[in-house]
Short mmCIF file of N, CA and C in Angstrom, two decimals:
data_model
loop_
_atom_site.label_atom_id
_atom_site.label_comp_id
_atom_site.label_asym_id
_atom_site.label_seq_id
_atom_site.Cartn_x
_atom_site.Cartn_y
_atom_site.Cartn_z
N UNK A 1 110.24 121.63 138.79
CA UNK A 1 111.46 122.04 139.46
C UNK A 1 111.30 123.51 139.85
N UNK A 2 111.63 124.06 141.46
CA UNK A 2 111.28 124.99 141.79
C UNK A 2 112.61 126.08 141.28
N UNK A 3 112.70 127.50 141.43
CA UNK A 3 113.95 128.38 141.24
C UNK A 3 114.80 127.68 142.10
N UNK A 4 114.88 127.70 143.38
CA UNK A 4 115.77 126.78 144.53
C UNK A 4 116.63 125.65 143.59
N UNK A 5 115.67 124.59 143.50
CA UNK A 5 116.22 123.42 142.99
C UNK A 5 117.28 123.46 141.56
N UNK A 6 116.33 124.43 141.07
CA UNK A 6 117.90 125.13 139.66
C UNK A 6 118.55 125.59 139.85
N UNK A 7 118.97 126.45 140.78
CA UNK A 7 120.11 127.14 141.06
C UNK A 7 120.80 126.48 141.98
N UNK A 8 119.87 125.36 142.13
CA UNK A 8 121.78 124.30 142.98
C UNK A 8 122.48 123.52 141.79
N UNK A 9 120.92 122.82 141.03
CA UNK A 9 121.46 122.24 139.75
C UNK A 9 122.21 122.96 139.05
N UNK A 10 122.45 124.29 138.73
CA UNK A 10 123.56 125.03 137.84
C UNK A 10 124.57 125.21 138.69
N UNK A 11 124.51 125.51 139.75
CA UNK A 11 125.45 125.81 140.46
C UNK A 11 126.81 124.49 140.55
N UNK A 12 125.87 123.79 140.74
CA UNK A 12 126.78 122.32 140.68
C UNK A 12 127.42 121.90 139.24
N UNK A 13 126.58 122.69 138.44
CA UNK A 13 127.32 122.36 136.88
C UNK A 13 127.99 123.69 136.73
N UNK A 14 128.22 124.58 137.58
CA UNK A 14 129.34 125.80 137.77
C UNK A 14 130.11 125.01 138.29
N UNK A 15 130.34 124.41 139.33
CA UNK A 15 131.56 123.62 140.12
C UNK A 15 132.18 122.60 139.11
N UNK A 16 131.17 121.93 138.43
CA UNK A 16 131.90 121.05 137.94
C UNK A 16 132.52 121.52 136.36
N UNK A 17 132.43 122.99 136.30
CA UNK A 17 132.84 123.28 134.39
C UNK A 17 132.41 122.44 133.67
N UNK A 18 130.75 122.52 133.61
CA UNK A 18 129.86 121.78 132.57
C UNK A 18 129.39 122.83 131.79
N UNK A 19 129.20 124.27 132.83
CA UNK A 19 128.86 125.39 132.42
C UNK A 19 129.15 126.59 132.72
N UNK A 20 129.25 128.25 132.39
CA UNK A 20 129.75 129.23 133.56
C UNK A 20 129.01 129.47 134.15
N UNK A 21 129.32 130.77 134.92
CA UNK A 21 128.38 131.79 135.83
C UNK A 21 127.35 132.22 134.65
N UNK A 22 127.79 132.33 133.60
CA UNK A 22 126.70 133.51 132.68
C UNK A 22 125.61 132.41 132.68
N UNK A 23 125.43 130.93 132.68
CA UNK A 23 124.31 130.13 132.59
C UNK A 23 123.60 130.35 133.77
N UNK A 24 124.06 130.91 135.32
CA UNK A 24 123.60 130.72 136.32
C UNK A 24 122.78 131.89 136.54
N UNK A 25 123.62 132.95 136.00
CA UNK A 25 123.23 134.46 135.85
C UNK A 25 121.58 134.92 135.15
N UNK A 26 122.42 133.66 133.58
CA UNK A 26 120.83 134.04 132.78
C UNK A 26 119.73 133.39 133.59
N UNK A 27 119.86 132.69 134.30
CA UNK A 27 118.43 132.10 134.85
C UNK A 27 118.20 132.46 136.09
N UNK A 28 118.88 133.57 136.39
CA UNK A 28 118.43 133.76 137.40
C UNK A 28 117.48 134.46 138.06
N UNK A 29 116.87 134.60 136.90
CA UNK A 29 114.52 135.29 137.22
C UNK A 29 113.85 134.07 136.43
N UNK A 30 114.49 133.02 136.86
CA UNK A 30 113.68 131.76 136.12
C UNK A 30 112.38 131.79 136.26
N UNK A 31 111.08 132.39 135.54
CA UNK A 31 109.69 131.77 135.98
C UNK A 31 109.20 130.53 135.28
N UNK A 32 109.86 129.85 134.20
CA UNK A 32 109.17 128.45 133.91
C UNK A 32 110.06 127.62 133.93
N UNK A 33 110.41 126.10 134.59
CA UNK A 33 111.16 125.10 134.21
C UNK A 33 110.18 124.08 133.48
N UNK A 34 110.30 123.17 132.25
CA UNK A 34 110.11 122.37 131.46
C UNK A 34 111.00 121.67 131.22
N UNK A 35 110.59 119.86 131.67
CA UNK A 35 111.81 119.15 130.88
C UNK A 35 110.97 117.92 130.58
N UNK A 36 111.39 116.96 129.54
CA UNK A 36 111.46 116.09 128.93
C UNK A 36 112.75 115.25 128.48
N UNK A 37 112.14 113.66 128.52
CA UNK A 37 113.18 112.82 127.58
C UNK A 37 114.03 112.96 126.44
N UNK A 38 114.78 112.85 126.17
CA UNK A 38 115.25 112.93 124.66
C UNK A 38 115.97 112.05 124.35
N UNK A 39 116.04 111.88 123.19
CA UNK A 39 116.68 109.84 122.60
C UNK A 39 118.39 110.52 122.10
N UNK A 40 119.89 110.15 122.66
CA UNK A 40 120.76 111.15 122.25
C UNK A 40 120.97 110.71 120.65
N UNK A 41 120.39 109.38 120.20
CA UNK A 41 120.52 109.51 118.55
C UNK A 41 119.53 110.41 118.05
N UNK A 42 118.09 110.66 118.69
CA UNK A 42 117.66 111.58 118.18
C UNK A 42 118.65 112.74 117.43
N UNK A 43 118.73 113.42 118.97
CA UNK A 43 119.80 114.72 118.76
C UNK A 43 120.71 114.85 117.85
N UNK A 44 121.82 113.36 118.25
CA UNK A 44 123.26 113.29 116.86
C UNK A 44 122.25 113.20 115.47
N UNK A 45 121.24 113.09 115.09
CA UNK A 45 120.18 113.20 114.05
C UNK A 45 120.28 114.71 113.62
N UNK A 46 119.72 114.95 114.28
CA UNK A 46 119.34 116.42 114.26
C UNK A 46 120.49 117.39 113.64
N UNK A 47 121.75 117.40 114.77
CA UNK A 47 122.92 118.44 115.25
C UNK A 47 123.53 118.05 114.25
N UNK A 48 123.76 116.47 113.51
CA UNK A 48 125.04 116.33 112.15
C UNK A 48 124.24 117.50 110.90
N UNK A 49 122.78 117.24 111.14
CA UNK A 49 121.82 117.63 109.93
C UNK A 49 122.25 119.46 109.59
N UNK A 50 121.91 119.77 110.56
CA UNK A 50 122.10 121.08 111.12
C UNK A 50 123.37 121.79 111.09
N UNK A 51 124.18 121.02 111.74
CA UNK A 51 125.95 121.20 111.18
C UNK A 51 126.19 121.72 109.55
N UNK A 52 126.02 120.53 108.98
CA UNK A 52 126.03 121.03 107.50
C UNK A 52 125.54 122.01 106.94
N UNK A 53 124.63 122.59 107.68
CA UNK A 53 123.97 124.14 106.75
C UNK A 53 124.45 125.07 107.62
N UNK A 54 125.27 124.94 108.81
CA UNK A 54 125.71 126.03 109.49
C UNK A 54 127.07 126.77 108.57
N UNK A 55 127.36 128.28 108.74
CA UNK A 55 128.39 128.71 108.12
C UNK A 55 129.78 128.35 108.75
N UNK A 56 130.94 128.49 107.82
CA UNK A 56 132.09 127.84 108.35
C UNK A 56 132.60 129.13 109.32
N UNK A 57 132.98 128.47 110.63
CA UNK A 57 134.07 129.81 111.51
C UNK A 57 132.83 130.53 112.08
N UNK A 58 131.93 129.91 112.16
CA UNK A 58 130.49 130.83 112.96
C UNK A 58 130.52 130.16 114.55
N UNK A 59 130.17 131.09 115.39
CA UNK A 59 129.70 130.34 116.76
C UNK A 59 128.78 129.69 116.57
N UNK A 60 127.89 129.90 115.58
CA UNK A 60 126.80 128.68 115.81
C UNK A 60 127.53 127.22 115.86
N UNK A 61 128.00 127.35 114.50
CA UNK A 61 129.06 125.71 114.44
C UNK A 61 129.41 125.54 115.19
N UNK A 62 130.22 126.22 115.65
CA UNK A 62 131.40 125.87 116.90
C UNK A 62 130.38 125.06 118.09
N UNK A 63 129.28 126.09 118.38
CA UNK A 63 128.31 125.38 119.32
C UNK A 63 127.74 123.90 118.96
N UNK A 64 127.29 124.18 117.93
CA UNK A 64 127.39 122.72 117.02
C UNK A 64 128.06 121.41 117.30
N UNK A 65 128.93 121.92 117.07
CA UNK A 65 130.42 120.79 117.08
C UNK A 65 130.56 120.29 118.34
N UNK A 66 130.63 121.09 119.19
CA UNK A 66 130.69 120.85 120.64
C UNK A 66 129.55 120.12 121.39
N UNK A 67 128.55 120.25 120.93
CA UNK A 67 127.61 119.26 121.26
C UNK A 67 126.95 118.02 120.51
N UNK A 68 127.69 118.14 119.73
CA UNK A 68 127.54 116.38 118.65
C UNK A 68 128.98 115.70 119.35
N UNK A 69 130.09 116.49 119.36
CA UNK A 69 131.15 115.73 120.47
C UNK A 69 130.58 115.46 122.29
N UNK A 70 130.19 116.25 122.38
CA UNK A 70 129.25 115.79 123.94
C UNK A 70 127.98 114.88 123.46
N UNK A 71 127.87 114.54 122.95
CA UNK A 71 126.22 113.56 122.22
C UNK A 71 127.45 112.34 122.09
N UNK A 72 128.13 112.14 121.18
CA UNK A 72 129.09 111.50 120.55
C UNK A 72 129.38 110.67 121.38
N UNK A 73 130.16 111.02 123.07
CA UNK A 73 130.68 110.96 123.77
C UNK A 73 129.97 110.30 125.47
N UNK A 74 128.83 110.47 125.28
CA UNK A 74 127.87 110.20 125.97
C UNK A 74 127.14 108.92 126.12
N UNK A 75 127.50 108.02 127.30
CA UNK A 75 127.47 106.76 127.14
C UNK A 75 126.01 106.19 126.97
N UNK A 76 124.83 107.19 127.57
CA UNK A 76 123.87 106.35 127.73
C UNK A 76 122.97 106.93 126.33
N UNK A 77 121.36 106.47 126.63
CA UNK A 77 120.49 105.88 125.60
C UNK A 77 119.94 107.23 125.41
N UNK A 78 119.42 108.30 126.39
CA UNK A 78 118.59 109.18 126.65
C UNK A 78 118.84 109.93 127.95
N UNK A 79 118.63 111.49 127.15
CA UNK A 79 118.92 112.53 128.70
C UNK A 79 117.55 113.17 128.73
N UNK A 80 117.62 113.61 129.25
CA UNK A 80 116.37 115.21 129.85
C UNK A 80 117.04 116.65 129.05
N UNK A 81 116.14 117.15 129.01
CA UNK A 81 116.46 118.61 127.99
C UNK A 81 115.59 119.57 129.09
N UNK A 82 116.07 120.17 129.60
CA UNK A 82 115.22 121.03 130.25
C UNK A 82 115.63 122.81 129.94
N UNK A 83 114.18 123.08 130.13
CA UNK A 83 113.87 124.26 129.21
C UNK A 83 113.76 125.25 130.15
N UNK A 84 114.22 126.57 130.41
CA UNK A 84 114.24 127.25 131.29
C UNK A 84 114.01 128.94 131.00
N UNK A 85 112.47 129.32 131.11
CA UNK A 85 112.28 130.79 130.61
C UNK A 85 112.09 131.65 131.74
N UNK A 86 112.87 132.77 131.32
CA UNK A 86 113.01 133.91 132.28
C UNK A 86 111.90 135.08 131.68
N UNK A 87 111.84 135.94 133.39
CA UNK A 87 110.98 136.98 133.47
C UNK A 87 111.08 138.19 132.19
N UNK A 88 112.74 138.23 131.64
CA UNK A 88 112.55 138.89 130.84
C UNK A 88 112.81 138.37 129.73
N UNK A 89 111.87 137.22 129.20
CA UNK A 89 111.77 136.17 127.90
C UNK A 89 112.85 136.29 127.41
N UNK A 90 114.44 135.70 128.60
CA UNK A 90 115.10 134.98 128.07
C UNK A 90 114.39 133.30 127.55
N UNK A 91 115.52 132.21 127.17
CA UNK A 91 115.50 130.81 127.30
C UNK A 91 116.46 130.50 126.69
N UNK A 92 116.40 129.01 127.58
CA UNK A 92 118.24 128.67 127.95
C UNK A 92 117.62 127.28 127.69
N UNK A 93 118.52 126.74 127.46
CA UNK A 93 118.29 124.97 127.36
C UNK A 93 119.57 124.19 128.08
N UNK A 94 119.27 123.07 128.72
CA UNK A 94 120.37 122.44 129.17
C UNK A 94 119.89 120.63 128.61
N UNK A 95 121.17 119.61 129.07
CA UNK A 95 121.33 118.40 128.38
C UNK A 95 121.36 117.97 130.25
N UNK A 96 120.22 117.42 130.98
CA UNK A 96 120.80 116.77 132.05
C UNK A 96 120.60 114.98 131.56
N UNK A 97 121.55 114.30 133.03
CA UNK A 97 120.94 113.09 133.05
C UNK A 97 118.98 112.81 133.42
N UNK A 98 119.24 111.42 133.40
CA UNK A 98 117.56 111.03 133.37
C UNK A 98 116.73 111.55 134.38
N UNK A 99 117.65 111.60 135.56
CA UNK A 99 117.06 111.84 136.86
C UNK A 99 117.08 113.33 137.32
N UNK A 100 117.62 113.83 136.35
CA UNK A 100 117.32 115.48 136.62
C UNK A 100 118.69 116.07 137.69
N UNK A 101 119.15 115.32 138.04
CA UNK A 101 120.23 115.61 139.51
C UNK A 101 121.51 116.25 138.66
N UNK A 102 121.62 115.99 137.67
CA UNK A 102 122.71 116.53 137.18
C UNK A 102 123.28 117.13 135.53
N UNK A 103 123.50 118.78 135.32
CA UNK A 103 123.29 118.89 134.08
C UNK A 103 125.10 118.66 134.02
N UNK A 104 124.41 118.25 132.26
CA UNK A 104 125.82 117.53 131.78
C UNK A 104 126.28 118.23 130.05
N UNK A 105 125.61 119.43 129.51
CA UNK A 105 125.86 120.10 128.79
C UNK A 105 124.81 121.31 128.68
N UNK A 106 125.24 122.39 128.89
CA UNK A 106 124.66 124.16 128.29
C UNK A 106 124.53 124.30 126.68
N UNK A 107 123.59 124.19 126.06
CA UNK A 107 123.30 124.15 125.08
C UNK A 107 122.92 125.51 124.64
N UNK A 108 123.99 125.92 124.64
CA UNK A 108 124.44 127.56 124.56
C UNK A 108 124.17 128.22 123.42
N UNK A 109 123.59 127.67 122.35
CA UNK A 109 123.47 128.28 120.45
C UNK A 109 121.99 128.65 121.20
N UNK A 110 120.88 128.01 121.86
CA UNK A 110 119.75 128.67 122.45
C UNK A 110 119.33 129.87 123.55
N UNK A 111 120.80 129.89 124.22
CA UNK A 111 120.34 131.30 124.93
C UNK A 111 120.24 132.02 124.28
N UNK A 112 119.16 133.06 124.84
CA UNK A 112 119.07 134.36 123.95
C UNK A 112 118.28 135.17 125.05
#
């Protein structure tokens, strides 16, 4: 996926309040896109596991929570996780569908 092609894909998950401007912002010296499959029981695996050792009233949780309810909530089998590192070693992670056309959660506890 070229810079072009991500910044319509965020942009469109700016229109649709999947995500803000600050997701569009941070990537916006994107030099690597990476994505792969992911199984969403994997994830609800993972995020309940993870939940439990998070502290209570922390943004991490909160981020947490919010994406085991978007996993939870999520009708199909498997999304794409695509990985997105910037010039000045940010990385951002997003939850799209299979086909890449559309992100459907900012997995926001990973920007940095």
């Amino acid at each position: 996926m070229d810079q072009n092609q991500l910044r319509d894909l965020l942009s469109s998950a700016v229109e649709a309040e999947v995500c803000s401007n600050e997701a569009l912002d941070l990537t916006r010296n994107a030099i690597a896109v990476e994505s792969g499959e992911v199984t969403r029981e994997n994830l609800l695996n993972i995020y309940r596991r993870r939940l439990r050792r998070t502290e209570e009233g922390s943004a991490l949780r909160a981020d947490t929570q919010v994406l085991i309810s978007f996993l939870e909530s999520y009708p199909g089998d498997t999304l794409n996780m695509l990985s997105v590192k910037t010039k000045e070693g940010g990385s951002h992670l997003f939850l799209t569908n299979p086909s890449e056309t559309e992100v459907l959660h900012w997995m926001r506890m990973f920007s940095r």
